Amino acid sequence: MGFGGGGHGHSNLKYVVTAVLAPLPSILFYLSFLNHINNSDTSGSESESDPLSLANLWTWCYHHPLLLANALFFLNVNVLFWVISHIQNSHWMIDLFWTVIPLMLVHYYATHPLGHYNWWRSRITMLMTWVWSLRLSHNYFRRENWQWGAREDWRFTDMSRQYGKHWWWVSFFAVYASQQVFLIGICFPLYVVHSVDKPLNNWDFVAIIVCMCGVVIAYFADTQLHEFVTRNNKLKELGKPVVPNLDKGLWNYSRHPNYFGEQLWWWGLVIFAWNLGHGWAFIGALINSMCLAYVTKLVEERMLKQDYRAEAYRLYQKTTSVWIPWFRSSKIGGKDKST
């Protein structure tokens, strides 16, 4: 999506400012809460006689960390981001914040007054979440040519065409409320890590290895994809035929190695929670995996609709594992069909 020189810079700055200011209501509210807790007793009972005091609200915030996270998400992301998206006529911001919200949540759970945890486990998960977030943010901006707000996710654009005049309200549920289920859900293990104080053991190291393998695989898969797209764009500019399909590197063993890496990251966090006796925290990762299975189907249908790559992609589907990297099977009757 191209912009003119000056207008482009102005528009980029506008999106930067919006993205920086958008989460401030939640951050400022939470800092006010922490300030109140630090300067009073945790029950907030000293002000309960005053019906206009915030004591009851602070007491509720103190006793319900998970509900408070959901309330802040609902008001700041679901409602505020949704309103901003209609002003900007684009849902681009939720993609960027997918990489930031887990980072905000891990710091929130670690600093909440009810937090009760092993210091080392907390710092390890925090550091790894920073690495995951920086990796995904880097990939997002690299893909968008280092522009802010250049475009929204193609699935949202497709849905806006599908729902037409109803999209203004459907988008609240399809783009924002659904993300609350996904993001709060997949971050349940980060809540568990900051709710149980138990010494580190071998399972923590298994979880660390799985998480970091996921981040590394996703990084290399996305980098190989970016290089493939860049090469094809150059070929297009030179008027040369493009390569229809990426099947080199990690993509030789899996049709979606980037998705596989991302799944490893979230299921690695589940191991932390399971090790602390809270296996129920897998529910978010499961919902996310089911959603990604559906997204995989959409992506592959989109590939097959592109005439120049349909045949090559059908062969790729027959020979290559969908998610879990594995050796390719023989090219079913298609050995001399190379394009």
XYZ file of C-alpha atoms in Angstrom:
339
model
C 0.000 0.000 0.000
C 1.878 3.092 -1.191
C 1.776 6.623 0.213
C 3.179 9.906 -1.045
C 6.417 11.077 0.645
C 5.205 13.851 3.024
C 1.718 12.416 3.558
C 3.244 9.040 4.282
C 5.484 10.432 7.068
C 2.589 12.368 8.591
C 0.300 9.317 8.492
C 3.036 7.086 9.994
C 3.530 9.532 12.901
C -0.224 9.668 13.507
C -0.345 5.860 13.833
C 2.733 5.798 16.106
C 1.160 8.355 18.469
C -2.155 6.461 18.487
C -0.442 3.130 19.280
C 1.631 4.655 22.091
C -1.315 6.476 23.707
C -3.931 3.715 23.266
C -2.890 1.462 26.222
C -2.275 4.396 28.608
C -5.728 4.311 30.323
C -5.059 0.764 31.627
C -1.461 1.509 32.583
C -2.374 4.717 34.465
C -5.303 3.051 36.233
C -3.116 0.136 37.360
C -0.324 2.459 38.571
C -2.937 4.434 40.581
C -4.124 1.163 42.123
C -0.551 0.141 43.059
C 0.093 3.587 44.491
C -3.059 3.327 46.637
C -2.137 -0.178 47.884
C 1.404 0.927 48.756
C 0.105 3.899 50.737
C -2.679 2.157 52.674
C -3.690 -1.172 54.147
C -4.743 -3.707 51.503
C -8.357 -4.008 52.572
C -9.100 -0.361 51.766
C -11.391 -0.334 54.812
C -10.125 3.040 56.014
C -12.346 4.866 53.489
C -15.378 2.621 53.281
C -17.492 5.091 55.310
C -17.266 7.531 52.389
C -19.652 6.349 49.679
C -17.811 8.434 47.059
C -14.374 6.965 47.849
C -12.588 4.554 45.515
C -11.887 2.175 48.415
C -14.400 -0.460 47.301
C -12.995 -0.415 43.762
C -9.377 -0.745 44.997
C -10.388 -3.600 47.337
C -12.042 -5.437 44.430
C -8.940 -4.869 42.262
C -6.771 -6.258 45.047
C -8.764 -9.466 45.525
C -9.462 -10.273 41.825
C -6.276 -10.007 39.714
C -7.608 -12.186 36.856
C -10.967 -10.378 36.719
C -9.180 -7.006 36.791
C -7.005 -8.073 33.818
C -10.202 -8.988 31.931
C -11.948 -5.734 32.877
C -8.994 -3.626 31.706
C -8.775 -5.657 28.482
C -12.511 -5.228 27.835
C -12.544 -1.461 28.375
C -9.163 -0.574 26.890
C -8.879 -3.042 23.991
C -12.381 -4.236 23.134
C -14.075 -0.852 23.541
C -11.338 1.793 23.009
C -9.425 0.005 20.218
C -12.747 -0.739 18.487
C -13.718 2.966 18.585
C -10.243 3.968 17.295
C -10.520 1.402 14.472
C -13.699 3.092 13.226
C -12.058 6.533 13.362
C -9.048 5.201 11.401
C -11.163 2.866 9.252
C -8.680 0.034 9.910
C -8.209 -2.757 12.480
C -4.407 -2.718 12.121
C -3.648 -2.043 15.798
C -4.803 -5.397 17.234
C -2.087 -7.177 15.196
C 0.629 -5.016 16.723
C -0.751 -5.391 20.253
C -0.921 -9.196 19.936
C 2.861 -8.991 20.367
C 2.661 -6.514 23.288
C -0.297 -7.621 25.462
C 1.326 -10.890 26.751
C 4.320 -8.770 27.796
C 2.030 -6.332 29.635
C 0.227 -9.272 31.283
C 3.397 -10.966 32.581
C 4.495 -7.683 34.210
C 0.981 -7.138 35.568
C 0.820 -10.603 37.202
C 4.362 -10.179 38.611
C 3.620 -6.777 40.175
C 0.070 -7.402 41.434
C 0.027 -7.296 45.291
C -1.468 -10.813 45.447
C 1.403 -12.229 43.368
C 3.022 -15.203 45.123
C 5.807 -16.906 43.183
C 9.340 -18.236 42.818
C 11.552 -15.262 41.884
C 13.672 -17.235 39.399
C 10.701 -18.775 37.570
C 9.071 -15.349 37.345
C 12.192 -13.698 35.899
C 12.796 -16.561 33.454
C 9.227 -16.397 32.050
C 9.436 -12.583 31.955
C 12.738 -12.609 30.050
C 11.474 -15.252 27.604
C 8.260 -13.263 27.013
C 10.409 -10.225 26.157
C 12.394 -12.344 23.657
C 9.168 -13.755 22.142
C 7.596 -10.277 21.919
C 10.662 -8.602 20.347
C 10.947 -11.437 17.812
C 7.268 -11.170 16.799
C 7.281 -7.337 16.774
C 10.403 -7.374 14.566
C 8.678 -9.782 12.177
C 5.505 -7.640 12.124
C 7.358 -4.417 11.221
C 9.669 -6.154 8.737
C 6.606 -7.573 6.969
C 4.962 -4.112 6.941
C 8.134 -2.432 5.560
C 8.677 -0.717 8.935
C 5.420 1.239 8.601
C 2.820 1.721 11.322
C -0.818 1.189 10.349
C -0.028 0.451 6.689
C -2.726 -2.232 6.431
C -4.989 -4.463 8.476
C -4.967 -8.279 8.502
C -6.358 -9.611 5.181
C -8.854 -11.785 7.113
C -10.482 -8.649 8.578
C -10.695 -7.098 5.097
C -12.370 -10.294 3.802
C -14.814 -10.290 6.732
C -15.675 -6.614 6.202
C -16.721 -7.477 2.624
C -18.653 -10.505 3.860
C -20.644 -8.600 6.535
C -21.027 -5.320 4.640
C -23.042 -2.734 6.561
C -23.132 -4.951 9.681
C -19.327 -5.027 9.959
C -19.238 -1.969 12.254
C -20.745 -4.001 15.128
C -19.681 -7.523 14.069
C -16.040 -6.310 14.213
C -16.408 -5.677 17.965
C -16.896 -9.427 18.508
C -14.887 -10.848 15.577
C -11.777 -8.681 16.022
C -11.718 -7.570 19.680
C -13.866 -9.698 22.041
C -12.466 -12.868 20.413
C -8.903 -11.630 21.027
C -9.718 -11.277 24.727
C -10.570 -14.996 24.862
C -7.357 -15.890 22.978
C -4.907 -13.544 24.700
C -6.120 -13.845 28.292
C -6.510 -17.615 27.707
C -3.059 -18.334 26.275
C -1.519 -16.224 29.064
C -3.132 -18.317 31.851
C 0.254 -20.037 32.464
C 1.809 -16.604 33.173
C -0.900 -16.069 35.802
C -0.203 -19.507 37.325
C 3.581 -18.859 37.434
C 2.828 -15.772 39.564
C 0.318 -17.542 41.832
C 2.367 -20.514 43.087
C 5.686 -20.403 44.939
C 7.476 -23.688 44.324
C 11.234 -24.273 43.780
C 12.483 -24.777 40.219
C 12.710 -28.396 39.071
C 13.557 -30.358 35.902
C 10.158 -29.697 34.298
C 10.890 -25.970 34.364
C 13.970 -26.611 32.243
C 11.932 -28.767 29.832
C 9.449 -25.857 29.549
C 12.301 -23.375 28.885
C 13.750 -25.599 26.119
C 10.340 -26.077 24.432
C 9.547 -22.327 24.608
C 12.914 -21.211 23.232
C 12.900 -23.872 20.474
C 9.516 -22.450 19.454
C 10.846 -18.872 19.289
C 13.953 -19.931 17.292
C 11.943 -22.052 14.804
C 9.399 -19.239 14.299
C 12.221 -16.715 13.763
C 13.988 -18.771 11.076
C 10.702 -19.773 9.381
C 9.486 -16.152 9.197
C 12.915 -14.938 8.015
C 12.975 -17.536 5.220
C 9.431 -16.510 4.240
C 10.390 -12.808 4.238
C 13.436 -13.499 2.022
C 11.277 -15.557 -0.374
C 8.665 -12.769 -0.682
C 11.414 -10.124 -1.145
C 13.085 -12.187 -3.919
C 9.754 -12.685 -5.696
C 8.994 -8.957 -5.527
C 12.366 -8.230 -7.168
C 11.686 -10.809 -9.911
C 8.280 -9.192 -10.494
C 9.892 -5.738 -10.842
C 12.348 -7.155 -13.407
C 9.459 -8.733 -15.338
C 10.768 -12.252 -14.669
C 8.583 -15.234 -13.663
C 8.226 -15.618 -9.876
C 8.903 -18.796 -7.880
C 5.425 -20.228 -7.139
C 6.159 -21.831 -3.809
C 8.568 -21.736 -0.847
C 9.801 -25.267 -0.125
C 13.376 -24.639 1.019
C 14.869 -24.494 4.521
C 12.347 -25.270 7.280
C 9.570 -25.036 4.664
C 10.945 -28.247 3.141
C 9.802 -30.129 6.252
C 6.591 -28.283 7.152
C 4.045 -26.211 5.199
C 3.676 -23.843 8.194
C 6.866 -24.007 10.318
C 6.207 -20.473 11.636
C 2.847 -21.626 13.065
C 4.532 -24.720 14.510
C 7.140 -22.552 16.272
C 4.457 -20.271 17.683
C 2.520 -23.294 18.998
C 5.656 -24.694 20.665
C 6.068 -21.375 22.524
C 2.545 -21.420 24.005
C 2.553 -25.149 24.847
C 5.972 -24.675 26.484
C 4.350 -22.141 28.828
C 1.633 -24.722 29.572
C 4.375 -27.060 30.897
C 5.233 -24.399 33.524
C 1.587 -24.305 34.682
C 1.145 -28.103 34.621
C 4.340 -28.468 36.686
C 2.826 -26.100 39.293
C -0.313 -28.253 39.581
C -2.568 -26.120 37.345
C -3.009 -28.239 34.234
C -6.309 -26.431 33.465
C -4.203 -23.549 32.070
C -3.796 -25.563 28.823
C -7.281 -24.436 27.720
C -5.999 -21.172 26.185
C -3.268 -22.911 24.187
C -5.822 -25.493 22.997
C -8.262 -22.796 21.799
C -5.364 -20.999 20.082
C -4.241 -24.229 18.351
C -7.795 -24.893 17.139
C -8.020 -21.336 15.815
C -4.654 -21.694 14.075
C -5.845 -24.936 12.447
C -8.739 -22.937 10.948
C -6.382 -20.116 9.872
C -4.130 -22.749 8.219
C -7.145 -23.930 6.195
C -7.945 -20.329 5.136
C -4.323 -19.629 4.137
C -4.097 -22.811 2.051
C -7.423 -22.091 0.312
C -6.051 -18.635 -0.540
C -2.877 -20.198 -1.995
C -4.900 -22.525 -4.220
C -6.933 -19.591 -5.588
C -3.752 -18.074 -7.063
C -3.423 -19.584 -10.550
C 0.358 -19.235 -10.859
C 0.990 -21.377 -7.765
C -2.077 -23.665 -7.472
C -0.515 -26.726 -9.130
C 2.821 -26.409 -7.299
C 1.001 -25.902 -3.995
C -1.219 -28.990 -4.489
C 1.921 -31.077 -4.973
C 3.467 -29.410 -1.907
C 0.364 -30.366 0.136
C 0.713 -34.006 -0.962
C 4.393 -34.277 -0.065
C 4.909 -32.036 2.969
C 3.689 -32.232 6.577
C 1.210 -29.484 7.485
C 2.638 -28.325 10.864
C 5.029 -30.744 12.576
C 8.320 -30.799 10.610
C 8.934 -34.175 8.971
C 10.704 -35.643 5.948
C 8.894 -35.173 2.649
C 7.129 -38.091 1.068
C 7.871 -39.049 -2.562
C 6.371 -36.676 -5.119
C 3.360 -38.789 -6.056
C 3.725 -39.069 -9.819
C 4.996 -35.494 -10.062
C 8.766 -35.796 -10.242
C 9.147 -34.186 -13.647
C 6.476 -31.551 -13.011
C 8.947 -29.059 -11.582
C 8.090 -25.489 -12.569
